Amino acid sequence: AQSVSQHNHHVILSEAASLELGCNYSYGGTVNLFWYVQYPGQHLQLLLKYFSGDPLVKGIKGFEAEFIKSKFSFNLRKPSVQWSDTAEYFCAVTSLLTGANNLFFGTGTRLTVIP
Amino acid sequence: NAGVTQTPKFQVLKTGQSMTLQCAQDMNHNSMYWYRQDPGMGLRLIYYSASEGTTDKGEVPNGYNVSRLNKREFSLRLESAAPSQTSVYFCASSAGGGGQPQHFGDGTRLSIL
């Protein structure tokens, strides 16, 4: 079945550690890829997105993600996390084959950063 | 600016009751969406509206109806609530199409007994 997989359910890091959250998808065709973040008590918000071009995408707050088409992956990275990065992170995909308005989300990864 | 406003924030219903979840955005966005979020499932699209006067089914539309009343408002109706519809419901909006909601509401936590 088509899906978006985030294998890490809960990640715990110390401040200044490097972060990589995995995201794999199984949709075919042309895809658009997104990472959303939900800070405690706040709205879900868009962190970064990939439509085309440079597969390394820079987002807000020092986050970046790399689209590797051959691996169907769009992993989120940050070189040095801060306590304020504690949040839940969701990967999402649209595929032209399933309709550009149909955004499929992963189950989310909860990140806890320890000061 | 308020962004995306959802009402109510919490609601408890009995099986078979009906209710409408309200959503309004003040950003003059064309597209609006309704999602549900269940534990271990991620967000799933129920319905979306690419522009005023149009609505389309998403991944899980069964048991729901929607109305795009005007450009600002997009309501979600449960005609006969079922326990399987217990969830957190999020409304979202975006300036254009392309499937990526830019702004989300606070969510409505709905429990059906």
Short mmCIF file of C-alpha atoms in Angstrom, two decimals:
data_model
loop_
_atom_site.label_atom_id
_atom_site.label_comp_id
_atom_site.label_asym_id
_atom_site.label_seq_id
_atom_site.Cartn_x
_atom_site.Cartn_y
_atom_site.Cartn_z
CA ALA A 1 0.00 0.00 0.00
CA GLN A 2 1.08 3.55 -0.62
CA SER A 3 2.34 5.21 2.51
CA VAL A 4 4.62 7.68 4.21
CA SER A 5 6.85 6.07 6.81
CA GLN A 6 8.55 7.74 9.72
CA HIS A 7 10.36 4.96 11.47
CA ASN A 8 11.47 6.94 14.51
CA HIS A 9 8.50 7.44 16.81
CA HIS A 10 10.36 9.22 19.59
CA VAL A 11 13.86 10.64 19.47
CA ILE A 12 15.64 12.01 22.53
CA LEU A 13 18.75 14.14 22.06
CA SER A 14 20.92 16.42 24.14
CA GLU A 15 21.35 20.02 23.08
CA ALA A 16 24.00 20.52 20.38
CA ALA A 17 23.58 16.97 19.10
CA SER A 18 22.95 16.47 15.41
CA LEU A 19 19.52 15.41 14.23
CA GLU A 20 18.34 13.24 11.38
CA LEU A 21 14.72 12.14 11.14
CA GLY A 22 13.88 9.57 8.54
CA CYS A 23 11.05 9.78 6.03
CA ASN A 24 10.34 7.28 3.28
CA TYR A 25 7.42 7.23 0.89
CA SER A 26 6.04 4.71 -1.52
CA TYR A 27 4.14 6.92 -3.97
CA GLY A 28 5.11 6.76 -7.60
CA GLY A 29 5.38 9.47 -10.17
CA THR A 30 6.19 13.07 -9.49
CA VAL A 31 6.04 13.89 -5.80
CA ASN A 32 6.13 17.02 -3.71
CA LEU A 33 7.57 16.58 -0.23
CA PHE A 34 7.04 18.48 2.99
CA TRP A 35 8.04 18.58 6.62
CA TYR A 36 5.69 20.08 9.18
CA VAL A 37 6.37 20.80 12.83
CA GLN A 38 4.04 21.09 15.79
CA TYR A 39 5.56 22.75 18.85
CA PRO A 40 3.89 22.00 22.19
CA GLY A 41 0.59 23.86 22.42
CA GLN A 42 0.94 25.40 18.98
CA HIS A 43 -0.46 24.96 15.49
CA LEU A 44 1.04 22.63 12.95
CA GLN A 45 3.24 24.70 10.67
CA LEU A 46 5.19 24.16 7.48
CA LEU A 47 8.93 23.70 8.08
CA LEU A 48 10.14 23.19 4.52
CA LYS A 49 9.07 21.81 1.17
CA TYR A 50 10.50 20.32 -2.00
CA PHE A 51 8.86 20.65 -5.40
CA SER A 52 11.76 20.43 -7.86
CA GLY A 53 15.33 21.58 -8.43
CA ASP A 54 18.08 21.30 -5.85
CA PRO A 55 17.32 18.19 -3.80
CA LEU A 56 18.79 19.80 -0.69
CA VAL A 57 16.16 22.09 0.73
CA LYS A 58 16.73 24.68 3.43
CA GLY A 59 13.92 25.51 5.82
CA ILE A 60 13.32 27.70 8.81
CA LYS A 61 15.30 27.54 12.06
CA GLY A 62 18.34 25.86 10.51
CA PHE A 63 16.55 22.74 9.31
CA GLU A 64 17.26 21.13 5.97
CA ALA A 65 16.05 18.07 4.13
CA GLU A 66 17.49 16.05 1.27
CA PHE A 67 15.36 14.41 -1.40
CA ILE A 68 16.97 11.16 -2.58
CA LYS A 69 14.77 9.91 -5.39
CA SER A 70 16.47 6.51 -5.69
CA LYS A 71 15.79 5.83 -2.01
CA PHE A 72 12.30 7.38 -1.93
CA SER A 73 13.50 9.37 1.05
CA PHE A 74 13.26 12.91 2.35
CA ASN A 75 15.15 12.96 5.65
CA LEU A 76 15.13 16.00 7.89
CA ARG A 77 18.42 17.20 9.39
CA LYS A 78 19.76 19.83 11.72
CA PRO A 79 23.45 20.02 12.67
CA SER A 80 22.91 21.18 16.25
CA VAL A 81 19.55 20.97 18.01
CA GLN A 82 18.28 23.32 20.70
CA TRP A 83 15.86 22.74 23.54
CA SER A 84 13.35 24.86 21.59
CA ASP A 85 13.32 22.23 18.81
CA THR A 86 11.34 19.93 21.08
CA ALA A 87 8.24 19.23 19.00
CA GLU A 88 6.51 16.67 16.83
CA TYR A 89 7.67 16.47 13.23
CA PHE A 90 5.55 15.20 10.36
CA CYS A 91 6.68 14.25 6.89
CA ALA A 92 4.08 14.59 4.12
CA VAL A 93 3.84 13.82 0.42
CA THR A 94 1.62 14.70 -2.50
CA SER A 95 1.76 12.71 -5.69
CA LEU A 96 0.42 13.79 -9.05
CA LEU A 97 -0.86 10.24 -9.46
CA THR A 98 -3.16 10.57 -6.44
CA GLY A 99 -4.00 14.24 -6.87
CA ALA A 100 -1.94 17.28 -5.97
CA ASN A 101 -4.40 18.32 -3.27
CA ASN A 102 -4.20 15.00 -1.46
CA LEU A 103 -1.46 15.43 1.12
CA PHE A 104 -0.47 12.19 2.85
CA PHE A 105 1.14 12.46 6.26
CA GLY A 106 3.45 10.16 8.14
CA THR A 107 2.63 9.23 11.71
CA GLY A 108 5.04 11.77 13.13
CA THR A 109 8.26 11.70 15.15
CA ARG A 110 8.33 13.22 18.61
CA LEU A 111 11.63 14.96 19.31
CA THR A 112 12.65 15.70 22.87
CA VAL A 113 15.77 17.82 23.36
CA ILE A 114 17.30 17.69 26.81
CA PRO A 115 19.03 20.89 27.96
CA ASN B 1 -4.65 38.31 12.50
CA ALA B 2 -6.44 35.28 13.87
CA GLY B 3 -5.33 32.94 11.06
CA VAL B 4 -7.48 29.81 11.02
CA THR B 5 -10.17 29.65 13.68
CA GLN B 6 -12.02 26.47 14.56
CA THR B 7 -15.04 26.05 16.77
CA PRO B 8 -15.74 24.30 19.02
CA LYS B 9 -12.44 23.21 20.61
CA PHE B 10 -13.99 20.23 22.38
CA GLN B 11 -17.21 18.32 21.89
CA VAL B 12 -18.72 15.12 23.19
CA LEU B 13 -21.53 13.52 21.20
CA LYS B 14 -23.66 10.44 21.50
CA THR B 15 -23.76 7.94 18.66
CA GLY B 16 -26.26 9.07 16.04
CA GLN B 17 -26.15 12.75 16.90
CA SER B 18 -25.22 15.29 14.29
CA MET B 19 -23.01 18.32 14.50
CA THR B 20 -21.11 20.81 12.39
CA LEU B 21 -17.53 21.86 12.94
CA GLN B 22 -16.88 25.43 11.90
CA CYS B 23 -13.73 26.84 10.33
CA ALA B 24 -12.92 30.35 9.20
CA GLN B 25 -9.76 31.95 7.87
CA ASP B 26 -9.00 35.63 7.54
CA MET B 27 -6.04 35.43 5.15
CA ASN B 28 -8.04 35.53 1.91
CA HIS B 29 -6.81 32.03 1.09
CA ASN B 30 -8.35 30.13 -1.81
CA SER B 31 -7.88 26.60 -0.53
CA MET B 32 -9.20 25.08 2.66
CA TYR B 33 -8.91 21.58 4.09
CA TRP B 34 -10.29 19.31 6.78
CA TYR B 35 -8.05 16.65 8.32
CA ARG B 36 -8.47 14.17 11.11
CA GLN B 37 -5.63 13.03 13.34
CA ASP B 38 -5.76 9.67 15.06
CA PRO B 39 -3.10 8.06 17.26
CA GLY B 40 -0.57 6.19 15.16
CA MET B 41 -2.22 7.26 11.90
CA GLY B 42 -0.92 10.75 11.13
CA LEU B 43 -3.21 13.35 9.61
CA ARG B 44 -5.62 12.18 6.94
CA LEU B 45 -7.44 14.42 4.50
CA ILE B 46 -11.23 14.26 4.73
CA TYR B 47 -12.28 16.92 2.24
CA TYR B 48 -10.76 19.95 0.65
CA SER B 49 -11.95 22.99 -1.23
CA ALA B 50 -9.64 24.44 -3.86
CA SER B 51 -11.75 27.55 -4.24
CA GLU B 52 -15.05 29.04 -3.21
CA GLY B 53 -17.89 26.91 -4.48
CA THR B 54 -15.88 23.74 -5.02
CA THR B 55 -15.27 20.76 -2.76
CA ASP B 56 -13.55 17.43 -3.33
CA LYS B 57 -13.15 14.21 -1.39
CA GLY B 58 -9.90 13.37 0.27
CA GLU B 59 -8.62 10.09 1.65
CA VAL B 60 -11.36 9.44 4.26
CA PRO B 61 -14.60 11.25 3.27
CA ASN B 62 -17.16 8.64 4.33
CA GLY B 63 -19.53 9.83 7.04
CA TYR B 64 -18.78 13.51 6.45
CA ASN B 65 -20.14 16.38 4.40
CA VAL B 66 -18.66 19.79 3.83
CA SER B 67 -19.80 23.22 2.78
CA ARG B 68 -17.64 26.03 1.44
CA LEU B 69 -20.03 28.75 2.47
CA ASN B 70 -17.87 31.56 1.15
CA LYS B 71 -14.17 32.22 0.74
CA ARG B 72 -13.64 32.51 4.50
CA GLU B 73 -15.64 29.59 5.83
CA PHE B 74 -15.45 25.82 5.36
CA SER B 75 -17.62 23.67 7.60
CA LEU B 76 -17.52 19.93 8.26
CA ARG B 77 -20.71 18.09 9.16
CA LEU B 78 -21.22 14.72 10.78
CA GLU B 79 -24.79 13.69 9.98
CA SER B 80 -24.90 10.64 12.25
CA ALA B 81 -21.87 10.43 14.47
CA ALA B 82 -20.18 7.07 15.05
CA PRO B 83 -17.54 6.09 17.64
CA SER B 84 -15.06 5.59 14.78
CA GLN B 85 -15.23 9.33 14.17
CA THR B 86 -13.71 10.09 17.56
CA SER B 87 -10.64 12.07 16.59
CA VAL B 88 -8.97 15.44 16.55
CA TYR B 89 -10.08 17.47 13.56
CA PHE B 90 -7.93 20.14 11.97
CA CYS B 91 -8.92 22.78 9.49
CA ALA B 92 -6.22 24.32 7.32
CA SER B 93 -5.84 26.81 4.52
CA SER B 94 -3.42 27.81 1.80
CA ALA B 95 -3.17 30.63 -0.67
CA GLY B 96 -3.20 28.38 -3.73
CA GLY B 97 -3.54 24.77 -4.71
CA GLY B 98 -0.77 22.21 -4.69
CA GLY B 99 -1.91 20.31 -1.64
CA GLN B 100 0.23 21.95 0.98
CA PRO B 101 -1.73 23.63 3.77
CA GLN B 102 0.16 26.59 5.12
CA HIS B 103 -1.87 27.44 8.18
CA PHE B 104 -3.67 25.15 10.58
CA GLY B 105 -6.27 25.79 13.21
CA ASP B 106 -5.98 24.71 16.84
CA GLY B 107 -8.04 21.58 16.25
CA THR B 108 -11.35 20.26 17.56
CA ARG B 109 -11.20 17.29 19.90
CA LEU B 110 -14.34 15.25 19.24
CA SER B 111 -15.41 12.26 21.30
CA ILE B 112 -18.35 10.09 20.31
CA LEU B 113 -19.78 7.77 22.92
#
